[in-house]
Amino acid sequence: MSTPRDRWISCSVFLLFCASSIPRPGIAGLRQEPSPQRYFSGLEAGRASLAFFTPHVSAGAQPFLEQIESSAEALQDYGISVVKVNCPKGDVSRYCGKENALRKAYLFRGNILIREFPTDALFDVNSIVANVLFALLFNEVKYIETLADLQNTESVLKGKSNMVFAYVPATGTAEHRAVMEAAFVYGTIHQFVLTTEAALLKATGSDDPDGSSAWLLFCHCQRATDPAQPCRRTALAQPLTLLNIHRHLKLMGAPLVTEVAEDPEKVSTVHLQLGLPLVFILSQRETYEADRRTAEFVAWQLLGKAGVALLSRDLVDLNVLHQSNVALKTPEEGMPIQYLVLEDTDEIITLVEDKNKVKQIQEDEEKEEEEEDEDEKENNNQDIQDDQVVEAVSRDKKRELPLEHVLVLTEETFRSSLSEAARTVVLFYASWEAVSLAVLRSYSEVADHLKGTPGVLLSRVNCWDWPGICTQENVTQFPTIKIYGKGEKSMTYDGMWGTEEIISFIMLSRVSCPLKLATMGEAEGYLRGEFPPELSSHHHTSLLGVFSAATSEAREAFEEAGNILSGHVMTGMYFEDDDLALSRKYSVSPPALLLARSGRRSVEGISLPKQSVQDVVQMIRYELLDVFPEITVQNLPQYLQLAKPFLILFSDGDISQMESKEMLKLAKGTPQQAFVACWLNLKKTPVGYGILRTYFAAVPSLPVLVWVNLQAGGQVFQFPPEQSITEVNILSWLEKLQAGLEIPSCTLSEEDWKPPLPAYDFLRMMETAVPELPPHTSHHPGDMPAPHPPESPGGDTAIQEEPSQESMAGKAGSPGRDLRGTAPRLAAKEKQGRRHSEL
């Protein structure tokens, strides 16, 4: 924002320019002296004056006298007096001699002659003012002829001052006058450079092949500190007039990006005051760095065409759609601010350059909203989708997710955030993908449950906005949860996506696995469920490995297996001198496993022969399974991995104590547990009804016992409903099955369940290549400023270091061409994800 003092100075300079640019009739500013002696005696030190000496006036000299008299008032505005000196008759001195009279005009500073002008070079007011100012500013305005001269001047100015480079086809023109008048005012702020060489104009990239038009460049040399890089240049797009130059220099001196923390309706910048629009990039705390880089990138592209401001949603309460990411304020009085949803920065450029684009975008958004409303009505009537996850997300798409306890990570904050807590949990997801959005709901519940837990930080990365992070972290599917510990290898979660399962994994990952126990008392307490403080509120099965000094190989395998299973199971390890006492108590010999299931008092002893790490992992996973489990959606995959037949008791509610006892006896008595004996509660897991309909066409009377062998043709057999469910009856029935004496109720299809479409490499689709353009143009997409506070491109604030080409090449994907963090990308606008664009 400009201060009142700055605005007063600006207005004063502007009025001065206006006054000096309006031609006036008459000779109010012309001084007349009766003699050369009188003129020279009145000269003041340091004051400039333009004098012409007239012994007599011929008819041919009359046009010159009229023009120089007309220029008197214009030059007076710059402290230059125009004096007509009458030469006495017969004076043959240097200035009044016959051969010099009215053929030359003389420019003095004090009593020192600066320049002699032939009268034919002063043919009108423009040529007089331009040549006089050019002569007075000769040391301030450099005239150059070659490209090498221009490059040398740039090199001297880099890191110090900006340069205004002007080309005029000839001196003494109106454009030349405009440049000189601007240099008179701004010459102490910027270095002015002038040329009339058309070849040099072509070398700087002008579109004018013959050099017939004047041209002006503002060169941002104050920001360029790399000797190998040319200064960034912004051309004046309007004709070369005094007012246009003044306007251009004011825009170049304004802050590149204005940070706004107030109602945008009240914001006023120099751009709006000069009749240009102001673009607001809507930001939020989590993506501030990326949004600021985006704003700076857009500002460089729109420099001289529009202003750019960064508006923080966290500091200003905006009553607009959350997915709006760009706002446009026009200088017209009474025009409302337009809030829009744009895809990338190219649309912002088009928006400014094409005024009709605003109306078109608004019409498109209104049309999309109408289509969504129609689709929503249709979905409400059908209430069904091809995919159940998509259906659930679509049904709840208006629901606001409580994600205030989940930190949003970007390319700038990802690495630094991993060191903020002992454990950083990161959810990698895609904001347009249904499963990701479904998991994000569970994740928000996890964050709410674990808020305030010391040493645990929950965060998320939207891979659609930040594909580089996900590629570096080897995230090849969505969603993915990883846990990062300080100085440790990251852990990837591979369990179910329920809230309880994720919480259990996070909490278990906080404890060393295996936990090394030093005393007999610690080992006994561990088996009783006395866990470390981090797990005091959680119930887990305790698995203790007991080893002797002679079983180091098995101990090492167990230790490595514990590392693999970290987050999934609680393991401990005891190998002290009194390990035999612990072994004798539970009737096992080292190496052995002691298993204390959650909620049970008994401890099971299991022999652990010398095996590979993978064998130990498989053994532990198997032993953790219940003998007669209740099958749920969450644990079904674990039992399917056993690749054994299923003996399932379907029940409408809890099974009776008698049935549970008989089934448990059957499960424990089966040699090598050749099948999985289990039960399914249809009240807790209603998907079981669909399973029964697939087996029998209609749901039979409950409870019903079913044998399913997926590995042997998918045959389904029903236990005779007239028989009671006892161990003896079931074993007898199973013998008949084995002998082929029973007829299956149905045979399941062998057709594989495959996705209807092939998989896509979404990460590759998301990567956007940034084209390489010459670094000296003002529209260079790759010349992103370093993430420092915005500054004035004209050098009115602190100097900001310009990144080199090498550093920019290393950040080819980072300049923010897409409105990351501020808007959904193109695919995010699909219907199932549109309402979640705030993610």
Short mmCIF file of N, CA, C and O in Angstrom, two decimals, residues 144-211:
data_model
loop_
_atom_site.label_atom_id
_atom_site.label_comp_id
_atom_site.label_asym_id
_atom_site.label_seq_id
_atom_site.Cartn_x
_atom_site.Cartn_y
_atom_site.Cartn_z
N ILE A 144 24.06 4.82 -26.34
CA ILE A 144 24.84 3.65 -26.73
C ILE A 144 24.53 3.30 -28.18
O ILE A 144 23.46 3.62 -28.71
N GLU A 145 25.48 2.60 -28.81
CA GLU A 145 25.34 2.27 -30.22
C GLU A 145 25.38 0.77 -30.50
O GLU A 145 24.89 0.33 -31.54
N THR A 146 25.97 -0.02 -29.60
CA THR A 146 26.13 -1.45 -29.87
C THR A 146 25.52 -2.29 -28.75
O THR A 146 25.29 -1.80 -27.64
N LEU A 147 25.30 -3.57 -29.07
CA LEU A 147 24.78 -4.50 -28.08
C LEU A 147 25.78 -4.69 -26.94
O LEU A 147 25.39 -4.85 -25.78
N ALA A 148 27.06 -4.65 -27.26
CA ALA A 148 28.08 -4.80 -26.22
C ALA A 148 27.99 -3.66 -25.22
O ALA A 148 28.16 -3.88 -24.01
N ASP A 149 27.73 -2.44 -25.70
CA ASP A 149 27.57 -1.30 -24.80
C ASP A 149 26.39 -1.53 -23.85
O ASP A 149 26.47 -1.23 -22.65
N LEU A 150 25.30 -2.05 -24.41
CA LEU A 150 24.12 -2.30 -23.58
C LEU A 150 24.42 -3.36 -22.52
O LEU A 150 24.04 -3.22 -21.35
N GLN A 151 25.08 -4.43 -22.92
CA GLN A 151 25.41 -5.51 -21.98
C GLN A 151 26.36 -5.03 -20.90
O GLN A 151 26.23 -5.40 -19.73
N ASN A 152 27.33 -4.20 -21.27
CA ASN A 152 28.25 -3.66 -20.27
C ASN A 152 27.53 -2.78 -19.27
O ASN A 152 27.80 -2.82 -18.06
N THR A 153 26.60 -1.98 -19.76
CA THR A 153 25.82 -1.12 -18.86
C THR A 153 25.00 -1.97 -17.90
O THR A 153 24.92 -1.67 -16.71
N GLU A 154 24.37 -3.02 -18.42
CA GLU A 154 23.60 -3.93 -17.57
C GLU A 154 24.49 -4.54 -16.49
O GLU A 154 24.10 -4.62 -15.32
N SER A 155 25.66 -4.99 -16.89
CA SER A 155 26.56 -5.64 -15.93
C SER A 155 26.94 -4.71 -14.79
O SER A 155 27.00 -5.13 -13.63
N VAL A 156 27.16 -3.45 -15.11
CA VAL A 156 27.52 -2.48 -14.07
C VAL A 156 26.35 -2.24 -13.11
O VAL A 156 26.54 -2.05 -11.91
N LEU A 157 25.13 -2.27 -13.66
CA LEU A 157 23.94 -1.94 -12.86
C LEU A 157 23.42 -3.10 -12.03
O LEU A 157 22.64 -2.88 -11.10
N LYS A 158 23.79 -4.33 -12.36
CA LYS A 158 23.21 -5.50 -11.69
C LYS A 158 23.40 -5.43 -10.18
O LYS A 158 24.52 -5.22 -9.69
N GLY A 159 22.30 -5.64 -9.49
CA GLY A 159 22.33 -5.61 -8.04
C GLY A 159 22.34 -4.20 -7.46
O GLY A 159 22.33 -4.05 -6.23
N LYS A 160 22.35 -3.18 -8.32
CA LYS A 160 22.45 -1.81 -7.82
C LYS A 160 21.24 -0.95 -8.20
O LYS A 160 20.61 -0.33 -7.36
N SER A 161 20.95 -0.90 -9.50
CA SER A 161 19.91 0.00 -9.97
C SER A 161 19.23 -0.60 -11.19
O SER A 161 19.79 -1.46 -11.87
N ASN A 162 18.01 -0.13 -11.47
CA ASN A 162 17.28 -0.55 -12.66
C ASN A 162 17.61 0.37 -13.83
O ASN A 162 18.13 1.48 -13.65
N MET A 163 17.28 -0.09 -15.02
CA MET A 163 17.62 0.67 -16.23
C MET A 163 16.37 0.86 -17.08
O MET A 163 15.56 -0.05 -17.23
N VAL A 164 16.25 2.08 -17.63
CA VAL A 164 15.19 2.38 -18.59
C VAL A 164 15.87 2.55 -19.94
O VAL A 164 16.65 3.50 -20.14
N PHE A 165 15.62 1.60 -20.85
CA PHE A 165 16.27 1.61 -22.16
C PHE A 165 15.25 2.03 -23.20
O PHE A 165 14.19 1.42 -23.34
N ALA A 166 15.57 3.13 -23.93
CA ALA A 166 14.63 3.66 -24.92
C ALA A 166 15.29 3.72 -26.28
O ALA A 166 16.48 4.05 -26.41
N TYR A 167 14.50 3.38 -27.29
CA TYR A 167 14.92 3.54 -28.69
C TYR A 167 13.99 4.56 -29.33
O TYR A 167 12.76 4.46 -29.23
N VAL A 168 14.58 5.54 -30.01
CA VAL A 168 13.81 6.49 -30.80
C VAL A 168 14.41 6.52 -32.19
O VAL A 168 15.64 6.46 -32.36
N PRO A 169 13.59 6.57 -33.23
CA PRO A 169 14.14 6.56 -34.60
C PRO A 169 15.06 7.73 -34.87
O PRO A 169 16.00 7.62 -35.67
N ALA A 170 14.82 8.86 -34.22
CA ALA A 170 15.67 10.04 -34.43
C ALA A 170 15.55 10.94 -33.22
O ALA A 170 14.53 10.94 -32.50
N THR A 171 16.58 11.74 -32.98
CA THR A 171 16.52 12.71 -31.89
C THR A 171 15.67 13.88 -32.30
O THR A 171 15.49 14.17 -33.49
N GLY A 172 15.14 14.59 -31.32
CA GLY A 172 14.33 15.76 -31.58
C GLY A 172 12.88 15.46 -31.87
O GLY A 172 12.10 16.36 -32.16
N THR A 173 12.49 14.21 -31.78
CA THR A 173 11.11 13.83 -32.03
C THR A 173 10.29 13.96 -30.73
O THR A 173 10.83 14.16 -29.65
N ALA A 174 8.97 13.78 -30.87
CA ALA A 174 8.10 13.84 -29.69
C ALA A 174 8.44 12.71 -28.72
O ALA A 174 8.40 12.90 -27.49
N GLU A 175 8.78 11.54 -29.24
CA GLU A 175 9.14 10.43 -28.36
C GLU A 175 10.45 10.71 -27.62
O GLU A 175 10.59 10.38 -26.44
N HIS A 176 11.40 11.31 -28.34
CA HIS A 176 12.67 11.68 -27.70
C HIS A 176 12.42 12.67 -26.57
O HIS A 176 12.99 12.56 -25.47
N ARG A 177 11.54 13.64 -26.82
CA ARG A 177 11.21 14.61 -25.78
C ARG A 177 10.58 13.92 -24.57
O ARG A 177 10.93 14.21 -23.42
N ALA A 178 9.67 12.96 -24.82
CA ALA A 178 9.00 12.26 -23.71
C ALA A 178 10.02 11.51 -22.85
O ALA A 178 9.96 11.52 -21.61
N VAL A 179 11.00 10.86 -23.50
CA VAL A 179 12.02 10.13 -22.75
C VAL A 179 12.87 11.08 -21.93
O VAL A 179 13.18 10.82 -20.76
N MET A 180 13.26 12.23 -22.53
CA MET A 180 14.11 13.18 -21.81
C MET A 180 13.37 13.81 -20.62
O MET A 180 13.95 14.01 -19.55
N GLU A 181 12.10 14.11 -20.80
CA GLU A 181 11.33 14.68 -19.70
C GLU A 181 11.19 13.66 -18.56
O GLU A 181 11.26 14.03 -17.38
N ALA A 182 10.99 12.39 -18.92
CA ALA A 182 10.92 11.35 -17.89
C ALA A 182 12.26 11.20 -17.19
O ALA A 182 12.33 11.03 -15.96
N ALA A 183 13.35 11.26 -17.96
CA ALA A 183 14.68 11.14 -17.37
C ALA A 183 14.99 12.28 -16.43
O ALA A 183 15.69 12.12 -15.43
N PHE A 184 14.46 13.47 -16.74
CA PHE A 184 14.68 14.63 -15.87
C PHE A 184 14.10 14.38 -14.48
O PHE A 184 14.67 14.80 -13.47
N VAL A 185 12.96 13.66 -14.41
CA VAL A 185 12.29 13.40 -13.12
C VAL A 185 12.82 12.13 -12.46
O VAL A 185 13.10 12.10 -11.27
N TYR A 186 12.98 11.06 -13.24
CA TYR A 186 13.32 9.75 -12.67
C TYR A 186 14.81 9.40 -12.80
O TYR A 186 15.21 8.31 -12.42
N GLY A 187 15.60 10.30 -13.33
CA GLY A 187 16.99 9.98 -13.58
C GLY A 187 17.80 9.68 -12.34
O GLY A 187 18.81 8.98 -12.40
N THR A 188 17.37 10.20 -11.19
CA THR A 188 18.10 9.89 -9.95
C THR A 188 17.69 8.54 -9.38
O THR A 188 18.35 8.03 -8.46
N ILE A 189 16.62 7.93 -9.89
CA ILE A 189 16.14 6.63 -9.39
C ILE A 189 16.59 5.50 -10.30
O ILE A 189 17.04 4.45 -9.84
N HIS A 190 16.46 5.72 -11.63
CA HIS A 190 16.82 4.69 -12.61
C HIS A 190 17.88 5.24 -13.56
O HIS A 190 17.97 6.44 -13.79
N GLN A 191 18.66 4.35 -14.13
CA GLN A 191 19.62 4.72 -15.17
C GLN A 191 18.91 4.70 -16.52
O GLN A 191 18.38 3.68 -16.96
N PHE A 192 18.89 5.88 -17.21
CA PHE A 192 18.27 5.97 -18.52
C PHE A 192 19.33 5.74 -19.59
O PHE A 192 20.46 6.27 -19.50
N VAL A 193 18.97 4.95 -20.60
CA VAL A 193 19.86 4.65 -21.72
C VAL A 193 19.07 4.90 -23.00
O VAL A 193 17.92 4.48 -23.13
N LEU A 194 19.73 5.58 -23.96
CA LEU A 194 19.05 5.96 -25.21
C LEU A 194 19.86 5.47 -26.40
O LEU A 194 21.10 5.43 -26.36
N THR A 195 19.14 5.09 -27.45
CA THR A 195 19.81 4.74 -28.72
C THR A 195 18.90 5.11 -29.87
O THR A 195 17.66 5.18 -29.72
N THR A 196 19.51 5.35 -31.01
CA THR A 196 18.77 5.54 -32.26
C THR A 196 19.17 4.50 -33.29
O THR A 196 18.82 4.62 -34.47
N GLU A 197 19.90 3.48 -32.85
CA GLU A 197 20.41 2.44 -33.75
C GLU A 197 19.36 1.35 -33.93
O GLU A 197 19.03 0.62 -32.99
N ALA A 198 18.82 1.21 -35.13
CA ALA A 198 17.80 0.19 -35.40
C ALA A 198 18.36 -1.22 -35.24
O ALA A 198 17.64 -2.14 -34.83
N ALA A 199 19.62 -1.43 -35.55
CA ALA A 199 20.23 -2.75 -35.40
C ALA A 199 20.24 -3.18 -33.94
O ALA A 199 20.02 -4.36 -33.62
N LEU A 200 20.51 -2.24 -33.06
CA LEU A 200 20.49 -2.56 -31.62
C LEU A 200 19.08 -2.86 -31.15
O LEU A 200 18.87 -3.75 -30.33
N LEU A 201 18.12 -2.15 -31.72
CA LEU A 201 16.71 -2.43 -31.38
C LEU A 201 16.36 -3.87 -31.74
O LEU A 201 15.73 -4.59 -30.97
N LYS A 202 16.78 -4.33 -32.91
CA LYS A 202 16.48 -5.69 -33.35
C LYS A 202 17.15 -6.72 -32.44
O LYS A 202 16.59 -7.77 -32.15
N ALA A 203 18.37 -6.42 -31.98
CA ALA A 203 19.11 -7.35 -31.12
C ALA A 203 18.44 -7.53 -29.76
O ALA A 203 18.64 -8.55 -29.10
N THR A 204 17.64 -6.56 -29.35
CA THR A 204 16.97 -6.67 -28.05
C THR A 204 15.63 -7.39 -28.14
O THR A 204 14.95 -7.55 -27.13
N GLY A 205 15.25 -7.80 -29.35
CA GLY A 205 14.04 -8.61 -29.48
C GLY A 205 12.81 -7.85 -29.88
O GLY A 205 11.69 -8.34 -29.69
N SER A 206 12.95 -6.68 -30.48
CA SER A 206 11.78 -5.91 -30.90
C SER A 206 11.09 -6.57 -32.08
O SER A 206 11.73 -7.19 -32.93
N ASP A 207 9.78 -6.40 -32.13
CA ASP A 207 9.00 -6.94 -33.25
C ASP A 207 8.98 -5.99 -34.44
O ASP A 207 8.39 -6.30 -35.48
N ASP A 208 9.56 -4.80 -34.28
CA ASP A 208 9.57 -3.81 -35.36
C ASP A 208 10.81 -4.04 -36.23
O ASP A 208 11.92 -3.68 -35.83
N PRO A 209 10.66 -4.62 -37.43
CA PRO A 209 11.84 -4.99 -38.23
C PRO A 209 12.62 -3.79 -38.75
O PRO A 209 13.84 -3.84 -38.88
N ASP A 210 11.93 -2.70 -39.07
CA ASP A 210 12.63 -1.56 -39.66
C ASP A 210 12.91 -0.45 -38.65
O ASP A 210 13.49 0.58 -39.02
N GLY A 211 12.53 -0.63 -37.40
CA GLY A 211 12.84 0.35 -36.38
C GLY A 211 12.12 1.68 -36.58
O GLY A 211 12.63 2.74 -36.21
#
